Coordinates of C-alpha atoms in Angstrom, one line a residue:
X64 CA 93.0 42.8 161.8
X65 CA 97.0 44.0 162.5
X66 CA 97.5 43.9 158.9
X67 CA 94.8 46.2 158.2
X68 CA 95.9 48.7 161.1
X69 CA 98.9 48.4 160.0
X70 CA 97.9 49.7 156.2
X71 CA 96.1 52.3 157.8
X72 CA 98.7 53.6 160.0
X73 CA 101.1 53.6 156.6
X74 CA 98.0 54.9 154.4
X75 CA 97.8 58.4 156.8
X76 CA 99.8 61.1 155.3
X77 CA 99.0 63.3 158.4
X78 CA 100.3 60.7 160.6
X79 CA 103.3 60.2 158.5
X80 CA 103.7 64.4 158.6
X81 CA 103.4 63.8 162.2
X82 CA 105.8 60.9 162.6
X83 CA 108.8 63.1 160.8
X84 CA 107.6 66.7 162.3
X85 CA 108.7 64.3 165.8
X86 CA 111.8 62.8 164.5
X87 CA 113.0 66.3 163.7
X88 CA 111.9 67.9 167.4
X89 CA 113.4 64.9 168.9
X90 CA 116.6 64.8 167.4
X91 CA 116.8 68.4 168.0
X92 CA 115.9 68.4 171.3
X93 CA 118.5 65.4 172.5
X94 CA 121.5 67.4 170.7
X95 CA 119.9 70.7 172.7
X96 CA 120.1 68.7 175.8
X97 CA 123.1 67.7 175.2
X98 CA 124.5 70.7 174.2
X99 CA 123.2 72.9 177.1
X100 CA 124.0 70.6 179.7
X101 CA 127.5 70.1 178.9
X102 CA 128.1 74.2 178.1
X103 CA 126.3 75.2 181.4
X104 CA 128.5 72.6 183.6
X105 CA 131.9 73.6 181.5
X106 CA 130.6 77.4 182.5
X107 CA 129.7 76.8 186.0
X108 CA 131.1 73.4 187.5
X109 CA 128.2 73.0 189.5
X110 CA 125.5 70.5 190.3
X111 CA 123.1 73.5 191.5
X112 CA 123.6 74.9 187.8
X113 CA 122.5 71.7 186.4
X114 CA 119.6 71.7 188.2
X115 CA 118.8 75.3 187.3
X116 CA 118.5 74.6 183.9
X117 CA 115.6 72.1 184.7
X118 CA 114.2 74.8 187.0
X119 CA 114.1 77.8 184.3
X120 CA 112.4 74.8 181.8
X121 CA 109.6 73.7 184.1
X122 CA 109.0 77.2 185.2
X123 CA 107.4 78.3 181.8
X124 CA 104.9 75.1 181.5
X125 CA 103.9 75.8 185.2
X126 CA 102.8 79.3 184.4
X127 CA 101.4 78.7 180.8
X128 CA 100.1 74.7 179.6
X129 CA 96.5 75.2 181.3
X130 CA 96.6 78.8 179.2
X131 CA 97.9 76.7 176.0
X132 CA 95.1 73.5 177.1
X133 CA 92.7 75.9 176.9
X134 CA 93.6 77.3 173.3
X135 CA 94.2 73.9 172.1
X136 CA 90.2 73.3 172.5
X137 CA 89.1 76.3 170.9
X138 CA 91.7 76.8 168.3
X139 CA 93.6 75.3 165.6
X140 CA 96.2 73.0 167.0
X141 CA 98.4 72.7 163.9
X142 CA 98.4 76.0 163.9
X143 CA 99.5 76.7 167.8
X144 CA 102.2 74.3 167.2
X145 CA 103.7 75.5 164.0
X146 CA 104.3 79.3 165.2
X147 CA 105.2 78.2 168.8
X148 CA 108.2 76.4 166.9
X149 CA 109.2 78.9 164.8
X150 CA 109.5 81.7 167.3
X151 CA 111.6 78.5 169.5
X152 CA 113.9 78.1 166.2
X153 CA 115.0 81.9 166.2
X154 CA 115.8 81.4 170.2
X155 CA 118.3 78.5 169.7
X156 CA 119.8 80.2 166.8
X157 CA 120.4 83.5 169.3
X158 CA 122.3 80.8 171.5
X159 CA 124.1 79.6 168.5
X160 CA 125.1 83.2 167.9
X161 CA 125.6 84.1 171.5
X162 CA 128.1 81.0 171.6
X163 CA 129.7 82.0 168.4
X164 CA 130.5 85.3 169.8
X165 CA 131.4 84.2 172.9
X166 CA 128.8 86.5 174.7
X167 CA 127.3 83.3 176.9
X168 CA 127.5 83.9 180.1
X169 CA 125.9 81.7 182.9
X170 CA 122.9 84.4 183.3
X171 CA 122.7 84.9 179.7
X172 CA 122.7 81.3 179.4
X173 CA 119.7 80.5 181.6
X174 CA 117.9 84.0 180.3
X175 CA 117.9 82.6 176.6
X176 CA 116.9 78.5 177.9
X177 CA 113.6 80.2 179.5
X178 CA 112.4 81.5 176.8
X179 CA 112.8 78.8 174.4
X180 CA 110.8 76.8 177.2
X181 CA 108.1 79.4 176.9
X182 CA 108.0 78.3 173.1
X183 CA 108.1 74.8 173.9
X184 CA 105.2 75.1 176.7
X185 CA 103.0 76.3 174.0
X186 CA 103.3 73.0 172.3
X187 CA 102.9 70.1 174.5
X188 CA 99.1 69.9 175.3
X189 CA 98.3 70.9 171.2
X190 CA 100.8 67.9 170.4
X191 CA 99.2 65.4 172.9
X192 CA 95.9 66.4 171.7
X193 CA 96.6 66.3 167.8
X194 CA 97.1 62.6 167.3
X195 CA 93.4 61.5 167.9
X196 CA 92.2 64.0 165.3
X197 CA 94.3 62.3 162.8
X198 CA 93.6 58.5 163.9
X199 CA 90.6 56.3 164.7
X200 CA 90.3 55.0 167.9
X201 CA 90.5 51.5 167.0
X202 CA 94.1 52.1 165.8
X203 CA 95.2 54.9 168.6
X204 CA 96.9 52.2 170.4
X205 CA 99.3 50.8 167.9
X206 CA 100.0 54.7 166.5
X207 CA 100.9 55.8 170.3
X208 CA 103.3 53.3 169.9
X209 CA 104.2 53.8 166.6
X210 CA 104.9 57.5 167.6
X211 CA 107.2 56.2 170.4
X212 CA 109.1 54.1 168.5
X213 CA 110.1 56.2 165.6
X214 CA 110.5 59.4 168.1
X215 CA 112.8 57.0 170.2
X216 CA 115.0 56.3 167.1
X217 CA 115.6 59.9 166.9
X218 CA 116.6 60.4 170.9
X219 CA 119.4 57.5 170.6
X220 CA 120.7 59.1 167.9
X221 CA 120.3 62.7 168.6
X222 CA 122.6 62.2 171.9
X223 CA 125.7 60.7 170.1
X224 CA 125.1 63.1 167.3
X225 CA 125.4 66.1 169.3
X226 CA 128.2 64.8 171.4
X227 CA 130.4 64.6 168.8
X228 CA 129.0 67.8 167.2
X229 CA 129.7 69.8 170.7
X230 CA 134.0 68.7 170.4
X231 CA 133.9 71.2 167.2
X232 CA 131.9 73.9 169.5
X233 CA 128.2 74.3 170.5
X234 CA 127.5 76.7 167.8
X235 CA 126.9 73.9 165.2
X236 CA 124.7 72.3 167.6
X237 CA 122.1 75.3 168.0
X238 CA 122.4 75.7 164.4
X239 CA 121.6 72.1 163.5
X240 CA 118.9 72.4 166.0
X241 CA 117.2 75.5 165.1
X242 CA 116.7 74.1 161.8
X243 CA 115.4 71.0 162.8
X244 CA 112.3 72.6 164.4
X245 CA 111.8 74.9 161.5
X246 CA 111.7 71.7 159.4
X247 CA 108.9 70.5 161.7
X248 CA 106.7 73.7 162.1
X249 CA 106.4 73.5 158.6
X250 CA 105.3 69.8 158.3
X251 CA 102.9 70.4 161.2
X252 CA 101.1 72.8 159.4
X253 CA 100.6 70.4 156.4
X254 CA 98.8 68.2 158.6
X255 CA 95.2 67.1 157.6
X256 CA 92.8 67.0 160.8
X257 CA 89.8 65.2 161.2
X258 CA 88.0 68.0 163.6
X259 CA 85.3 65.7 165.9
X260 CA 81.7 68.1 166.3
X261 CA 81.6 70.2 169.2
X262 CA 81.2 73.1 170.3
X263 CA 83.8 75.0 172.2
X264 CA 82.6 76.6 175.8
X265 CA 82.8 80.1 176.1
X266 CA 85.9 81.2 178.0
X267 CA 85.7 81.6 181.3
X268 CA 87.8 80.4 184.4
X269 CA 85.4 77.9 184.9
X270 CA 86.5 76.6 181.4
X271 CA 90.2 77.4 182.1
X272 CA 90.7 75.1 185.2
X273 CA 87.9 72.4 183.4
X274 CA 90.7 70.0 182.9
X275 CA 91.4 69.7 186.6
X276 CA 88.2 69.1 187.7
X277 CA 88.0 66.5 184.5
X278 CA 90.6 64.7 186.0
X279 CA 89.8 64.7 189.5
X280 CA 86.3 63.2 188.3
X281 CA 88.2 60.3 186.9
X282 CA 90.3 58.0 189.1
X283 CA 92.2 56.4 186.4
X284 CA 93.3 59.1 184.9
X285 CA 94.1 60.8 188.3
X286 CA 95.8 57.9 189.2
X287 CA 98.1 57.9 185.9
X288 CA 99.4 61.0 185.7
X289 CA 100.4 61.7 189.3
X290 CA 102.0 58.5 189.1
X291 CA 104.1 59.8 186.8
X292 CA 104.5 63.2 188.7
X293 CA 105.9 61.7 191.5
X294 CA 107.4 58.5 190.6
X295 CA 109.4 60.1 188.0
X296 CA 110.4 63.3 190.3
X297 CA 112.4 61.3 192.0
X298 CA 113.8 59.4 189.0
X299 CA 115.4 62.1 187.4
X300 CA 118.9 60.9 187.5
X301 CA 119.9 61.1 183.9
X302 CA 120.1 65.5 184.8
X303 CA 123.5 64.5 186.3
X304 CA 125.0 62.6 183.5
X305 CA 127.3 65.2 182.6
X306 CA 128.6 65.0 186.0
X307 CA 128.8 60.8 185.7
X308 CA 130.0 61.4 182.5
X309 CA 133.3 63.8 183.5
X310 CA 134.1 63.0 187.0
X311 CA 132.8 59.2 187.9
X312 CA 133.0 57.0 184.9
X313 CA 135.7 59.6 182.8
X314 CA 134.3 59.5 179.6
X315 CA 133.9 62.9 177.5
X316 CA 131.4 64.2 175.7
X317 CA 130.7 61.8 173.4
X318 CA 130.4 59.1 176.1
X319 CA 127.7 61.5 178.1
X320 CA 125.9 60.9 173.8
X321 CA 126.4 57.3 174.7
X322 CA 124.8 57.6 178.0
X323 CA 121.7 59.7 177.1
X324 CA 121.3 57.3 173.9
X325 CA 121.2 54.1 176.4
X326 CA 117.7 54.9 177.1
X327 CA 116.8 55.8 173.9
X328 CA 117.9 52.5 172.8
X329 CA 115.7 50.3 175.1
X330 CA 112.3 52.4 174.7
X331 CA 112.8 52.3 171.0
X332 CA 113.4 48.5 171.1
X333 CA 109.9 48.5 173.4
X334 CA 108.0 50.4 171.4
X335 CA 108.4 48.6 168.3
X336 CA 107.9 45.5 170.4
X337 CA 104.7 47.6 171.4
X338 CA 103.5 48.6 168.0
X339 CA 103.5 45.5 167.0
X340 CA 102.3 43.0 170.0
X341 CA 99.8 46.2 171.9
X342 CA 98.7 44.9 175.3
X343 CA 95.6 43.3 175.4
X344 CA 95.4 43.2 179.4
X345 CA 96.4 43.8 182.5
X346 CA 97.5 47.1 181.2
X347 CA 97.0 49.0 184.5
X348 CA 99.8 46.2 186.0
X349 CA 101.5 46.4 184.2
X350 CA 102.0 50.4 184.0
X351 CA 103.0 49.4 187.9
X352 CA 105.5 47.0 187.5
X353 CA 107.0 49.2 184.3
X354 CA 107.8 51.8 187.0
X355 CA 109.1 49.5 189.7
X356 CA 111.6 48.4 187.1
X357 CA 112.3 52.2 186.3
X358 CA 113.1 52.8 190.1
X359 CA 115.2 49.8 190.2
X360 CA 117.4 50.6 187.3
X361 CA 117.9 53.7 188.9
X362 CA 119.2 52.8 191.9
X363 CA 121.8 50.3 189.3
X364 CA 122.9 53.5 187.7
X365 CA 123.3 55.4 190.7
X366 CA 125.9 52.8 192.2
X367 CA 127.6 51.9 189.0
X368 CA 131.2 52.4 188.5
X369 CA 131.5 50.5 184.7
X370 CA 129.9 51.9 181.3
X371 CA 128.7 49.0 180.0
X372 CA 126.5 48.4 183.7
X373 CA 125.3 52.2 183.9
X374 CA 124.6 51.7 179.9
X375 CA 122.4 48.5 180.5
X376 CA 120.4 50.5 183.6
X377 CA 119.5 53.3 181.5
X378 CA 118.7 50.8 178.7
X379 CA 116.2 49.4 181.3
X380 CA 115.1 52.5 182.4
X381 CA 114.2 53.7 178.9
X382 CA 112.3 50.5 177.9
X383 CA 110.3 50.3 181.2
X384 CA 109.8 53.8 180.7
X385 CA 107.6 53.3 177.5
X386 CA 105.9 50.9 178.9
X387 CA 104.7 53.7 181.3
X388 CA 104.6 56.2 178.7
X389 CA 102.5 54.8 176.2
X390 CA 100.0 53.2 178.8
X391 CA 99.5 56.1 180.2
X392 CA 98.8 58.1 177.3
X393 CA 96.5 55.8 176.4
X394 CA 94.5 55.5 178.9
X395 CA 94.1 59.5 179.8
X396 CA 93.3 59.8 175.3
X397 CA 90.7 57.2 175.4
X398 CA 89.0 58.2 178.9
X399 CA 89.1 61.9 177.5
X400 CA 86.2 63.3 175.2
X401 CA 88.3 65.5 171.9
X402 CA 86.9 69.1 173.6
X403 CA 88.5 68.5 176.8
X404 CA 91.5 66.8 175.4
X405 CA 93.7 70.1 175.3
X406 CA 93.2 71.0 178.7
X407 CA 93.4 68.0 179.6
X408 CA 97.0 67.4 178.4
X409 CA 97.2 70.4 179.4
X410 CA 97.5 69.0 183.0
X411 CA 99.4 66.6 182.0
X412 CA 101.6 68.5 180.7
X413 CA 102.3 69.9 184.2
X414 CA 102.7 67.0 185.7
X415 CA 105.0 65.8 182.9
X416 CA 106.9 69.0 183.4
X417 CA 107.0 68.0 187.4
X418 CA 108.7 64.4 186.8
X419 CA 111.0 65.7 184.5
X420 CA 112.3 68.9 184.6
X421 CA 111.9 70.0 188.0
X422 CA 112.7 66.6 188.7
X423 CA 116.5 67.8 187.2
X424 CA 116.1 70.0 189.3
X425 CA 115.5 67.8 192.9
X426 CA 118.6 65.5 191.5
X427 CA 120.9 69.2 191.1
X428 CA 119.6 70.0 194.2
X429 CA 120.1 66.8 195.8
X430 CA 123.4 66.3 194.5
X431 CA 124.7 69.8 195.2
X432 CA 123.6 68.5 199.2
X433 CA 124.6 64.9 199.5
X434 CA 126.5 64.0 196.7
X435 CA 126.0 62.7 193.0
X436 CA 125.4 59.0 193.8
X437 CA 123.4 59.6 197.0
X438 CA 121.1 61.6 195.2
X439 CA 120.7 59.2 192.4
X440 CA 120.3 56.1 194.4
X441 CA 118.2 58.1 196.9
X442 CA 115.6 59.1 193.5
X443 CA 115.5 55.3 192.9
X444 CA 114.1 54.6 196.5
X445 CA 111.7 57.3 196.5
X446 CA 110.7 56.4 193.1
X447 CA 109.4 52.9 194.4
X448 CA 108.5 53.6 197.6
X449 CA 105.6 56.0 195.5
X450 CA 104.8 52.8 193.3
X451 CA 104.0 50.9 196.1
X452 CA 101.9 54.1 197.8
X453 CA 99.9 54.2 194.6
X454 CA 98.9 51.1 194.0
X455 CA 96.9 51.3 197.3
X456 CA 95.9 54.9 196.6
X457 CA 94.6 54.0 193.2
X458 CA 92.9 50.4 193.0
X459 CA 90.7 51.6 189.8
X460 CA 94.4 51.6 187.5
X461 CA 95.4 48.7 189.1
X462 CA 92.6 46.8 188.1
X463 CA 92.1 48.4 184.2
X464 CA 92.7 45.1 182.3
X465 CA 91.7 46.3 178.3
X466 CA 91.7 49.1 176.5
X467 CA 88.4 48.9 175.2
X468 CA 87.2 49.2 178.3
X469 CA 87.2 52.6 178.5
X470 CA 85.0 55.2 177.3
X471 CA 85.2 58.9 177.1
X472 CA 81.9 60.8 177.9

């Protein structure tokens, strides 16, 4: 039976559109991160700053994903996706420009990072939604992880890419990066979906907030994506890498690449590990335990004075963290019936936002009050002190043992 899901998984040309259309965004999007982070803090040499940028990014998938959830179950998602990129392509080339001719300023800076997040918002809950129209059920599994794994390749070499890009000036960066999501807008829209029958409901507010009431109705899913709200918000220590990487451990730009590959490395070696052994049970467990390991490594990182320590925490981090990832996604696909799926992701999206950008945020925040390592090592408590909460909160997760157990109605 692998075999054969593996031939299939090979066999889908959408799926293999797909897989490249996220390498591309990916890449781009670790060089971005790069890229922005570093510029802003060599503008600014503040931790508040830092944080900002996560603020201005999570702002526009607050205001907009259950908007976008709601188009992505009545319209075309492909389509959604592929002109959300290419309006998001012309804003990082204005920032390649702006950089070019030295224009940036701070303001300007976090003016022109909004609105690319407004383009990004509109793609999340579409792009969550899109992979069960192109894959059987049977097979999501081993293609969630499949998606990881090649998208994780990407993000360990997007980082050291655009750190050594960034020492001959950000403008190549943008550049490199705008074309990179115009590459994958247009691969999106060659994808082939197979559409499931139903009928969308009329639009209404009713329909509008029907993915929060979905979710409320459904414990597990509930349970898995405020996990990941919350566990994560605390977690979000990689936002002051640039900061680790310039004034703690002294290493450059190209070592902050190193640093925000190190995760990248250790989810891409778990999602192959993934794609090929899926869990079978005790998934719900082991989601648990995944985060307690991501708090932990935290809290390593936080304290850490050597590279090659602070690279083998975030190497934890990122391999727990797929576990996490993919189990959760997962689980809130298969418990979700395909006409609430955008709105549904929609809400996930949000929460996903939460964890991670305003996340960057809290750590700027926290930082700017108490301190880079405090505020590190204090996101590493929190983020298994709410492990431990949830698990009581949410017995039903705890106690999902297969897949197959669950059935979207």
């Amino acid at each position: 039976m692998t075999s054969i899901n593996n031939t299939r998984l090979l066999q889908n040309k959408s799926l293999r559109f797909l897989i490249v259309a996220r390498v591309s965004t990916n890449f781009a999007y670790q060089m971005l991160t790069i890229a922005i982070g570093w510029q802003m803090y060599s503008l600014t040499h503040s931790a508040f700053y830092l944080g900002l940028v996560g603020l201005v990014q999570f702002l526009p998938m607050l205001l907009l994903s259950l908007f976008v959830g709601h188009l992505a179950d009545r319209y075309d998602r492909r389509r959604i996706i592929s002109i959300s990129q290419v309006f998001e392509g012309l804003f990082i080339l204005t920032l390649a420009y702006g950089s070019y001719s030295n224009w940036i300023t701070k303001e300007r800076f976090l003016l022109l990072i909004f609105f690319i997040a407004i383009c990004h918002s509109f793609q999340g809950p579409p792009m969550q939604a899109l992979l069960p129209n192109i894959v059987s059920k049977d097979i999501f599994p081993k293609a969630s992880a499949l998606m990881s794994s090649v998208s994780e390749f990407a993000v360990i070499i997007g980082p050291g890419v655009g750190g050594i890009l960034y020492s001959f000036g950000p403008t190549l960066v943008y550049s490199l990066t705008g074309v990179l999501i115009f590459i994958s807008s247009i691969l999106i829209a060659q994808i082939a979906m197979k559409k499931e029958s139903f009928k969308p409901e009329p639009a209404s507010l009713k329909s509008l907030f029907a993915g929060i009431s979905f979710i409320k109705s459904r414990p597990i899913v509930l349970g898995a994506i405020s996990l990941d709200l919350f566990a994560v918000l605390f977690g979000g220590a990689t936002a002051l890498l640039p900061i680790y990487a310039s004034q703690i451990l002294n290493i450059g730009s190209f070592g902050l690449g190193i640093l925000r590959s190190a995760p990248a490395v250790g989810a891409l070696l778990m999602s192959l590990y993934l794609a090929k052994k899926p869990l079978k049970k005790k998934v719900g467990q082991t989601m648990f335990i995944a985060v307690i390991f991501f708090g932990l490594s935290t809290i390593v990182f936080a304290i850490s004075r050597s590279i090659v320590i602070s690279f083998l925490a975030l190497f934890v981090l990122g391999a727990s963290d797929v576990i996490s990832v993919v189990i959760r996604s997962t689980l809130v696909q298969l418990e979700t019936p395909d006409n609430m799926r955008g709105r549904v992701s929609s809400v996930n999206m949000i929460f996903i936002g939460t964890s991670n950008q305003l996340g960057e945020f809290e750590s700027g925040l926290t930082a700017s009050l108490f301190g880079t390592v405090p505020a590190a090592l204090i996101g590493g408590i929190g983020t298994i002190t709410v492990v431990l909460i949830w698990m009581k909160l949410f017995p039903p997760l705890v106690k999902v043992d297969k897949y197959d157990e669950l059935k979207a109605s």
